PDB file of C-alpha atoms and ligand atoms in Angstrom:
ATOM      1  CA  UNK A   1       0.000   0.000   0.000  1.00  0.00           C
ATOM      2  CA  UNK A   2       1.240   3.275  -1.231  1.00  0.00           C
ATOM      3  CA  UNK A   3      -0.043   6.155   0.371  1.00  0.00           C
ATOM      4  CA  UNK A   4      -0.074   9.857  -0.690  1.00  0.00           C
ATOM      5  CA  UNK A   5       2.272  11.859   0.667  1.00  0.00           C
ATOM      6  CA  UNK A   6       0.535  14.514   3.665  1.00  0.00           C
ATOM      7  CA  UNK A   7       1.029  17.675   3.868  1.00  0.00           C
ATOM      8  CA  UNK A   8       2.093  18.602   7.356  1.00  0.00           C
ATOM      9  CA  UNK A   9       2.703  14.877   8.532  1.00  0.00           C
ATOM     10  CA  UNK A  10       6.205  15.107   9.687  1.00  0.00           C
ATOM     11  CA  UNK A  11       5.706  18.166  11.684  1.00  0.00           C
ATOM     12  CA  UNK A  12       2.161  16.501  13.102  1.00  0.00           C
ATOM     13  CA  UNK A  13       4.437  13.391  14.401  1.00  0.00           C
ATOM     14  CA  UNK A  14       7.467  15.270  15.677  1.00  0.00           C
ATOM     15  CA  UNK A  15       4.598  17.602  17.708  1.00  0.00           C
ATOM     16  CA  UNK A  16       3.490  14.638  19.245  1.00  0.00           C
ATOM     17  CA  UNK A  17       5.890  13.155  20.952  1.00  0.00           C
ATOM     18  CA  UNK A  18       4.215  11.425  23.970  1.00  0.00           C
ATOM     19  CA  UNK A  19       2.853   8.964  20.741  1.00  0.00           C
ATOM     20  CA  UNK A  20       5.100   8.999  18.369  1.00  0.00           C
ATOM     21  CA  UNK A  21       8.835   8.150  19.376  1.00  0.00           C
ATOM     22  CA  UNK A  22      11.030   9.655  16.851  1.00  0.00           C
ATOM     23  CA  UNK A  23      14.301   8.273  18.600  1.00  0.00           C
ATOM     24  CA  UNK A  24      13.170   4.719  19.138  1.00  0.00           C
ATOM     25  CA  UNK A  25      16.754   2.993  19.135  1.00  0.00           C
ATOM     26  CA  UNK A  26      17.526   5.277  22.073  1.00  0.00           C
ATOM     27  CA  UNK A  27      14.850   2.747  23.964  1.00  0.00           C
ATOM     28  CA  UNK A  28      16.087  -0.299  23.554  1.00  0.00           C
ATOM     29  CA  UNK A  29      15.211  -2.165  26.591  1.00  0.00           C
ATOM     30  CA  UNK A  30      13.733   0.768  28.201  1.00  0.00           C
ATOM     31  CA  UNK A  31      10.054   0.187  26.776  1.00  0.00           C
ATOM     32  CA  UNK A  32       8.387  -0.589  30.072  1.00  0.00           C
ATOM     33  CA  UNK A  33       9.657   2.736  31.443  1.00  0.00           C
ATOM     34  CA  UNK A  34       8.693   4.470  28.453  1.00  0.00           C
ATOM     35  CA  UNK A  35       4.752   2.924  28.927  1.00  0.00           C
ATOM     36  CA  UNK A  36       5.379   3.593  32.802  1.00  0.00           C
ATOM     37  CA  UNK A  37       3.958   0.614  34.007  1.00  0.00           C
ATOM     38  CA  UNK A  38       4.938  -3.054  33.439  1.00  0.00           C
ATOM     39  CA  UNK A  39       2.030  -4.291  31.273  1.00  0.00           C
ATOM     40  CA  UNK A  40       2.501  -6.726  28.391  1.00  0.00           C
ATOM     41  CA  UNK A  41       3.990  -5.154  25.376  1.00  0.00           C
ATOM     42  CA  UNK A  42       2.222  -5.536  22.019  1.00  0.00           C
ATOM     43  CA  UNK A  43       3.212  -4.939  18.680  1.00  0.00           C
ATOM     44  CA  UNK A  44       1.943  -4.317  15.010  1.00  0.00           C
ATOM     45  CA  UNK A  45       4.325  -4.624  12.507  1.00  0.00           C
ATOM     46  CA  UNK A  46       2.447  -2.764   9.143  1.00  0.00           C
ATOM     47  CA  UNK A  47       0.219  -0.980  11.153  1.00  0.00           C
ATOM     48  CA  UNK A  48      -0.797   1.214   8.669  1.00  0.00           C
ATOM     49  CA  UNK A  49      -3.995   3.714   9.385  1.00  0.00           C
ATOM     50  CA  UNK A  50      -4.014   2.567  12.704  1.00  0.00           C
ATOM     51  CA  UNK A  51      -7.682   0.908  13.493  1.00  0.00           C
ATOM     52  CA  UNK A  52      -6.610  -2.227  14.740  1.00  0.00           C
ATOM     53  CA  UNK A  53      -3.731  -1.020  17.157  1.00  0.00           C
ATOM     54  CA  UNK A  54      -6.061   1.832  18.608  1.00  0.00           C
ATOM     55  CA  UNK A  55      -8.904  -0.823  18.446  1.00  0.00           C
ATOM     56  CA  UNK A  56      -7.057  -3.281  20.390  1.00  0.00           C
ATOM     57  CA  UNK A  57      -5.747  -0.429  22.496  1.00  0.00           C
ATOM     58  CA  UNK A  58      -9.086   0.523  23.728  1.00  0.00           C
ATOM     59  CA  UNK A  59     -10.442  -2.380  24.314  1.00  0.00           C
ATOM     60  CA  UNK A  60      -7.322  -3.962  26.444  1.00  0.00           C
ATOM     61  CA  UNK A  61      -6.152  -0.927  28.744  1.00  0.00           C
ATOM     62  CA  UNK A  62      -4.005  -3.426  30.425  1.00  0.00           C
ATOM     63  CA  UNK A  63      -1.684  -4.431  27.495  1.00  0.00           C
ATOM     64  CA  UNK A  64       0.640  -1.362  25.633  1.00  0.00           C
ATOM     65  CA  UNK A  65       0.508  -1.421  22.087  1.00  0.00           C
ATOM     66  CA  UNK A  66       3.289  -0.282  19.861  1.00  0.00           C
ATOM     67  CA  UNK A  67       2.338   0.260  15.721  1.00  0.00           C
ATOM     68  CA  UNK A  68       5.182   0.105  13.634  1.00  0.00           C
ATOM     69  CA  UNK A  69       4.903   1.572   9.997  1.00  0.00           C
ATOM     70  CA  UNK A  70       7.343   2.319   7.626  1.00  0.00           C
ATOM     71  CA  UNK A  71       5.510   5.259   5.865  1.00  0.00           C
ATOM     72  CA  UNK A  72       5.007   8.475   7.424  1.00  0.00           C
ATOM     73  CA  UNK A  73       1.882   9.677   5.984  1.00  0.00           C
ATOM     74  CA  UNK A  74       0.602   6.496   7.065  1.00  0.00           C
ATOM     75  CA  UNK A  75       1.822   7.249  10.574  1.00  0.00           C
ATOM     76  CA  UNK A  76       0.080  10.486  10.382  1.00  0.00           C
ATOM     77  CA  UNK A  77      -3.096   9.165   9.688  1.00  0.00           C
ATOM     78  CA  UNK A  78      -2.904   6.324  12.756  1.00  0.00           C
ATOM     79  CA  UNK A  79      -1.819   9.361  14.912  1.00  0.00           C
ATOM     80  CA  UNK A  80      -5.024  10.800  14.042  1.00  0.00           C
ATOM     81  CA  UNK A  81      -6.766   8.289  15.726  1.00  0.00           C
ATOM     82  CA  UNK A  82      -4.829   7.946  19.196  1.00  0.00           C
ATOM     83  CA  UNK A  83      -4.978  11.635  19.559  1.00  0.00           C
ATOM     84  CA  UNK A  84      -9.054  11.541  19.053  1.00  0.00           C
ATOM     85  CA  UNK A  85      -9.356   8.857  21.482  1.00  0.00           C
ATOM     86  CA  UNK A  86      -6.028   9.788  23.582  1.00  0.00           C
ATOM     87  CA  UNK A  87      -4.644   6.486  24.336  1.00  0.00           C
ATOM     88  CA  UNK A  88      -2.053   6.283  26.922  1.00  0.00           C
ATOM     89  CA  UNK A  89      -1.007   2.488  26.028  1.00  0.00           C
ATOM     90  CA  UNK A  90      -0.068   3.151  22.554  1.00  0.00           C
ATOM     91  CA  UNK A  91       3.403   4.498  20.624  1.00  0.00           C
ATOM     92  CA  UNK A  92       3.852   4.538  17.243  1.00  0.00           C
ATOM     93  CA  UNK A  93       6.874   4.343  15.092  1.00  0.00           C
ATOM     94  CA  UNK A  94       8.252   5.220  12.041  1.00  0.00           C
ATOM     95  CA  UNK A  95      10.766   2.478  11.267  1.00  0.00           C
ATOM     96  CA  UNK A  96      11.131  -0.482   8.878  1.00  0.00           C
ATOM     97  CA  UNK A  97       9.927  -3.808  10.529  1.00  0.00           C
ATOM     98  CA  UNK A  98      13.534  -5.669   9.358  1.00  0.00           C
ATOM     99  CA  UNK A  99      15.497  -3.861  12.197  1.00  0.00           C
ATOM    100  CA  UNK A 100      13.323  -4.447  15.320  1.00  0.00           C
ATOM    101  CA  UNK A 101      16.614  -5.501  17.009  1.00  0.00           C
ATOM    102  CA  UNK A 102      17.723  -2.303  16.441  1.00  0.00           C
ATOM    103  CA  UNK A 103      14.848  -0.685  18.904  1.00  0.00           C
ATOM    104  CA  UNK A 104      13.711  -3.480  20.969  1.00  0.00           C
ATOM    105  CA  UNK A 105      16.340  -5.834  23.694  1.00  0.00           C
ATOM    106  CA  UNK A 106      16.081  -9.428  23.415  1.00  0.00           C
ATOM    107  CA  UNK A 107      12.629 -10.872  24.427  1.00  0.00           C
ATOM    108  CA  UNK A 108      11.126  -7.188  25.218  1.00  0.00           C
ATOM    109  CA  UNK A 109       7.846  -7.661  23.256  1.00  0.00           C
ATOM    110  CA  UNK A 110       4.917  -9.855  24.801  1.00  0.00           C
ATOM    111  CA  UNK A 111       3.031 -10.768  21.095  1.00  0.00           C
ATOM    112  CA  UNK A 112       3.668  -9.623  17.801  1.00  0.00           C
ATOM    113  CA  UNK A 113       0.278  -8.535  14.864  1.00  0.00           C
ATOM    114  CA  UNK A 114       1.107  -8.620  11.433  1.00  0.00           C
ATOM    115  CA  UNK A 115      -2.827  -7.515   9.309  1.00  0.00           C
ATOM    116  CA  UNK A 116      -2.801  -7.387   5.866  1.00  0.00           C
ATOM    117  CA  UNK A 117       0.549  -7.727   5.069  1.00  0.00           C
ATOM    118  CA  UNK A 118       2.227  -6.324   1.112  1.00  0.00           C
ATOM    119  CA  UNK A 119       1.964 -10.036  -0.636  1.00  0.00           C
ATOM    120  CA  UNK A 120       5.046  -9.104  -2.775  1.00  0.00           C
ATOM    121  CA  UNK A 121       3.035 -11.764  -5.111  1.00  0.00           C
ATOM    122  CA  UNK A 122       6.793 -12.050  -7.071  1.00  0.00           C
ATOM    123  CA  UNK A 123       8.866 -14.702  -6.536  1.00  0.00           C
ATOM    124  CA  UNK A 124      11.966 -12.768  -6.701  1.00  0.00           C
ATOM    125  CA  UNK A 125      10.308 -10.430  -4.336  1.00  0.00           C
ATOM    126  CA  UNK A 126       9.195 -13.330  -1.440  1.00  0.00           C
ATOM    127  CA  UNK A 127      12.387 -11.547   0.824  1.00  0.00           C
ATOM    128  CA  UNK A 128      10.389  -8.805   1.069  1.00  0.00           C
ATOM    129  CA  UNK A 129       7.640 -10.449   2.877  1.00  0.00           C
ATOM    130  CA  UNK A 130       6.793  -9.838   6.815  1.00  0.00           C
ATOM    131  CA  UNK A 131       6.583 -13.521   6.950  1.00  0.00           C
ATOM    132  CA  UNK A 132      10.201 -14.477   5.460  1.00  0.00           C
ATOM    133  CA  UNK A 133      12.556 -16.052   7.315  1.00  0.00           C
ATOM    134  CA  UNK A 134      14.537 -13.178   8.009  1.00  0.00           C
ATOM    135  CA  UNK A 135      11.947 -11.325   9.944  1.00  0.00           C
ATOM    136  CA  UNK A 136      11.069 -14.459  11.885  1.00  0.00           C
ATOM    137  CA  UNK A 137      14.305 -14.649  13.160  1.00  0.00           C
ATOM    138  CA  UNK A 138      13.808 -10.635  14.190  1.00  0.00           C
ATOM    139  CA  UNK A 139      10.779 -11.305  15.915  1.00  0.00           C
ATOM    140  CA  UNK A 140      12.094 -14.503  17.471  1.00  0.00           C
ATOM    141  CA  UNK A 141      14.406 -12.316  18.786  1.00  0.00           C
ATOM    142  CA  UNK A 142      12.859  -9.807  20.612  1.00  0.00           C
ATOM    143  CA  UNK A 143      10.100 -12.023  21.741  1.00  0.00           C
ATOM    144  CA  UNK A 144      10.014 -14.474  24.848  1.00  0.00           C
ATOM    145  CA  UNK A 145      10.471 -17.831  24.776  1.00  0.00           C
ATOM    146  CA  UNK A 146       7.396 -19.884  22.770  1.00  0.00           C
ATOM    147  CA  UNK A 147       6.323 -15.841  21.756  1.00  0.00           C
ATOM    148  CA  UNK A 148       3.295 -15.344  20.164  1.00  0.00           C
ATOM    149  CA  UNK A 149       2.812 -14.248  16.110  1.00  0.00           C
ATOM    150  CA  UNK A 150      -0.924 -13.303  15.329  1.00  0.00           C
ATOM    151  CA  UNK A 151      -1.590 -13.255  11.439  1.00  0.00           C
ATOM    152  CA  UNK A 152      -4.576 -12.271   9.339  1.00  0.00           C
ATOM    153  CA  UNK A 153      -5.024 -11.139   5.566  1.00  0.00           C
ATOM    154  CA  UNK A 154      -7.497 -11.455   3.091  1.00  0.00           C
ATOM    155  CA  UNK A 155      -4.803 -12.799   0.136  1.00  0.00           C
ATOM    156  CA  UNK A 156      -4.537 -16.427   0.043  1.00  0.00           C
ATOM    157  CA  UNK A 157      -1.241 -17.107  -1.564  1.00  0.00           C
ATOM    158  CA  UNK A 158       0.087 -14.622   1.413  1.00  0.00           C
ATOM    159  CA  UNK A 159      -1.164 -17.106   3.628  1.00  0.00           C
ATOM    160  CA  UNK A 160      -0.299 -20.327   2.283  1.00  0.00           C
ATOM    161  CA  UNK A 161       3.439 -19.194   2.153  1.00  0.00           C
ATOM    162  CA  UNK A 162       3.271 -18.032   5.915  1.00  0.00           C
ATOM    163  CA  UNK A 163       1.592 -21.182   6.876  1.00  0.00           C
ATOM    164  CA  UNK A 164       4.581 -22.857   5.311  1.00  0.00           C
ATOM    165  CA  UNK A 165       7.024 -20.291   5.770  1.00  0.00           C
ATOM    166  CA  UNK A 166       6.483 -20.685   9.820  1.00  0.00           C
ATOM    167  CA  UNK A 167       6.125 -24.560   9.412  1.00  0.00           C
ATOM    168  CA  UNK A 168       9.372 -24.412   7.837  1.00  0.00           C
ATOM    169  CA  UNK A 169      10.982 -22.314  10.530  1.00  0.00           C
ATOM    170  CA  UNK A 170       9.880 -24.789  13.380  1.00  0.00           C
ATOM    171  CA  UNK A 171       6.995 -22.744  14.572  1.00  0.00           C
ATOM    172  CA  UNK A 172       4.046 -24.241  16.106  1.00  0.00           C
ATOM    173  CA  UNK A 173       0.329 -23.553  14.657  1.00  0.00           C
ATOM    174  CA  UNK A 174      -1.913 -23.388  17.460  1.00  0.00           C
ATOM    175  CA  UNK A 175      -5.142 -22.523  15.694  1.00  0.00           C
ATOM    176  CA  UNK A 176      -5.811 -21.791  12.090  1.00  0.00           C
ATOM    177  CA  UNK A 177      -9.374 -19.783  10.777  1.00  0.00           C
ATOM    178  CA  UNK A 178      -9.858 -19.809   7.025  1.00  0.00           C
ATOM    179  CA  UNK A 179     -13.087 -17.950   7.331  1.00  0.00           C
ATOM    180  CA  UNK A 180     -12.470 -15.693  10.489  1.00  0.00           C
ATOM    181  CA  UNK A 181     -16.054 -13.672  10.096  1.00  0.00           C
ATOM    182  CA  UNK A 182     -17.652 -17.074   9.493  1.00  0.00           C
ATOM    183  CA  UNK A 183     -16.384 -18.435  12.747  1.00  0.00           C
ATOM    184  CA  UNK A 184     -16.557 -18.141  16.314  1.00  0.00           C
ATOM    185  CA  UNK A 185     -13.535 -15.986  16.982  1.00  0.00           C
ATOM    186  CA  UNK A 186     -14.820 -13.856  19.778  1.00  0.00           C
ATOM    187  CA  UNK A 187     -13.340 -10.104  20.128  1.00  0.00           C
ATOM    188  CA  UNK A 188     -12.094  -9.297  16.316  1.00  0.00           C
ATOM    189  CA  UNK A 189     -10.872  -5.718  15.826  1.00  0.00           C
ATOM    190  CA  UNK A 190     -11.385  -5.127  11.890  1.00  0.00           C
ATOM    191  CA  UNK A 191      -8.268  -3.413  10.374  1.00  0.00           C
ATOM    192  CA  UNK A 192      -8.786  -0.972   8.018  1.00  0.00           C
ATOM    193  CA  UNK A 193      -8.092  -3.433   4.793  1.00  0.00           C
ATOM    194  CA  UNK A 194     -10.357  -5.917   6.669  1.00  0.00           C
ATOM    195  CA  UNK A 195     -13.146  -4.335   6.257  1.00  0.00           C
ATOM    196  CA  UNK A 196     -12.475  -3.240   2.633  1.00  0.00           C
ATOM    197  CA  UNK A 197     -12.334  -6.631   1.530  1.00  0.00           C
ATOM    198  CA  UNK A 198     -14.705  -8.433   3.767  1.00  0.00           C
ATOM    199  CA  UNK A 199     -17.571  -5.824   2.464  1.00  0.00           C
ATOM    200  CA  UNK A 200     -16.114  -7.128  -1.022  1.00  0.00           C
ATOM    201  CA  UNK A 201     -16.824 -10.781   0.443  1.00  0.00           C
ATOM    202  CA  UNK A 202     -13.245 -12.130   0.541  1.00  0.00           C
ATOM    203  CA  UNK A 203     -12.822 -14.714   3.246  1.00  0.00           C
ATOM    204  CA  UNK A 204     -10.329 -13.382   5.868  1.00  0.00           C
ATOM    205  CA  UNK A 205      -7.399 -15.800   6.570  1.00  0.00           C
ATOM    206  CA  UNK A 206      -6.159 -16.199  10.512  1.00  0.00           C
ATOM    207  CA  UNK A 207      -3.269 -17.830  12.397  1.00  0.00           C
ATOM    208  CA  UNK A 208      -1.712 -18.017  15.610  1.00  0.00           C
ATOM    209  CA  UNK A 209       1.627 -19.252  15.599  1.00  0.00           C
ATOM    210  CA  UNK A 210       4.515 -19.388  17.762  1.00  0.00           C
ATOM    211  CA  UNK A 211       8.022 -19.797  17.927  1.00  0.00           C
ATOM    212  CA  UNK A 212       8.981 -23.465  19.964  1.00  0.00           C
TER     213      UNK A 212
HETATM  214  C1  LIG B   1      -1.434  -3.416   2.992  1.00  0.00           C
HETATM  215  S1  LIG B   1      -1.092  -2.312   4.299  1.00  0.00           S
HETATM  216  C2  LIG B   1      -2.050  -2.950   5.647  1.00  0.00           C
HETATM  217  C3  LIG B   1      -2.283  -1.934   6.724  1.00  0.00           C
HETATM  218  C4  LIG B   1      -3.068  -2.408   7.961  1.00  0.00           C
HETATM  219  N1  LIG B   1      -2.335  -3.428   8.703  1.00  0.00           N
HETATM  220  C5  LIG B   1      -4.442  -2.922   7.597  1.00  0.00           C
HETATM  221  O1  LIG B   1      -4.682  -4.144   7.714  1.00  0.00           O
HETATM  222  O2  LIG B   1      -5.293  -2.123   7.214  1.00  0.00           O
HETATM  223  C6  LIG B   1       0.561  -2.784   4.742  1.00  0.00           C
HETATM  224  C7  LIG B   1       1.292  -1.764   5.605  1.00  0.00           C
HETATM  225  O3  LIG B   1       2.551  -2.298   5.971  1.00  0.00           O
HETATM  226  C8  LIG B   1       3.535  -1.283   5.897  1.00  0.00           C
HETATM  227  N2  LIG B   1       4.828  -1.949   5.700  1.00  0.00           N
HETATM  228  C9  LIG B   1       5.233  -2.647   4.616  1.00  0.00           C
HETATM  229  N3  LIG B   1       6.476  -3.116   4.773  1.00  0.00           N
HETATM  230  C10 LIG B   1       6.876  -2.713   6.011  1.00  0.00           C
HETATM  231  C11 LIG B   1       8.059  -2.882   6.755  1.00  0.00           C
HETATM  232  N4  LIG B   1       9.103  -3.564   6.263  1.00  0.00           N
HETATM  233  N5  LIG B   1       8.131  -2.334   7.981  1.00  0.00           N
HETATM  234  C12 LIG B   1       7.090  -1.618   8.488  1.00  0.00           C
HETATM  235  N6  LIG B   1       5.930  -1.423   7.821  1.00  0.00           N
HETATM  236  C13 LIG B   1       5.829  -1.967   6.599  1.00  0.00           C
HETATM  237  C14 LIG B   1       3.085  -0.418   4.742  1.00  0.00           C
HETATM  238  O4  LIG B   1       3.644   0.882   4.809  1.00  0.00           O
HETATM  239  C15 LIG B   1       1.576  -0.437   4.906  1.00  0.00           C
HETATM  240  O5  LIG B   1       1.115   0.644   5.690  1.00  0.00           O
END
């Protein structure tokens, strides 16, 4: 998803600073304090607009959220929505999800959202997918032991690959939806490409997985 470029976005994020963390690397390890409390940590890696982090944010005071997107405009518009509902348990940040080591210590983050994920449909482009072996070994790393990867999307050759992709890495599938909105999955926060294709009557694809 490529979104136009907003006016005004990277002086709306840097004004903002109890949300958006501009300096994330200087954190490492430090999250906790930055939250103030010692509540599970959360994280959405492609968080995009923000529904689903704010979502999930509301409706779980007790766990801190942290969305991760790489585009700033995008930012912008998720910032949008913690400032109208003024979450204290959620930061976002600006950085690319293939250096989470670089801004989180070793077994810092409690569960890990990917929604919706680019497919890079390409072969030659499967490296650049948030469910490649390269980022499972970054989110291995920063979460616990047997840490938790929540997965949904709409795009079924996505999910196949992931399915195998995590198989392939030794993770464990603990439960598997093919139709999530035709199941009954209690407590679903829609993501803003959720709903777009559900109203379009795409199935929506679900797994938890974790690392053994
Ligand atoms: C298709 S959108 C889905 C957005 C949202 N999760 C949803 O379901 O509505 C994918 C998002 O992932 C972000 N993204 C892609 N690659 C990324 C990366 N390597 N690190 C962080 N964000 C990334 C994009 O900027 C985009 O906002």
């Amino acid at each position: 998803m490529r979104v136009r470029k907003r006016k005004g976005a990277e002086a709306m994020l840097a004004e903002n600073p109890q949300y958006v963390i501009l300096d994330p690397e200087s954190y490492k390890g430090k999250w906790r304090e930055v939250f103030g409390n010692d509540n599970p940590i959360h994280i959405e890696v492609g968080s995009g607009k923000g529904r689903f982090i704010t979502g999930m944010a509301a409706a779980h005071p007790e766990i801190n959220y942290i969305g991760i997107d790489i585009q700033l405009s995008v930012l912008s518009y998720a910032l949008d929505r913690v400032l109208e509902q003024d979450l204290p348990n959620v930061k976002l940040l600006r950085v690319d999800g293939s250096s989470l080591t670089t801004y989180f210590a070793d077994q810092e983050i409690d569960r890990l959202y990917l929604n919706f994920s680019d497919p890079w449909p390409k072969k030659k482009h499967a490296k650049r997918r948030l469910t490649y072996k390269s980022f499972l070994e970054t989110y291995q790393q920063i979460l616990p032991e047997k840490g938790e990867l929540h997965f949904k999307t709409d795009n079924r050759g996505l999910f196949e690959y992931s399915l195998a992709s995590f198989s392939q890495y030794g993770m464990v599938l603990e439960q598997v939806w093919l139709d999530l909105h035709d199941s009954d999955y209690e407590g679903n926060i829609m993501t803003e490409y959720e709903e777009k294709f559900s109203q379009k009557g795409q199935p929506i694809y679900r797994v938890e997985a974790r690392f053994a």
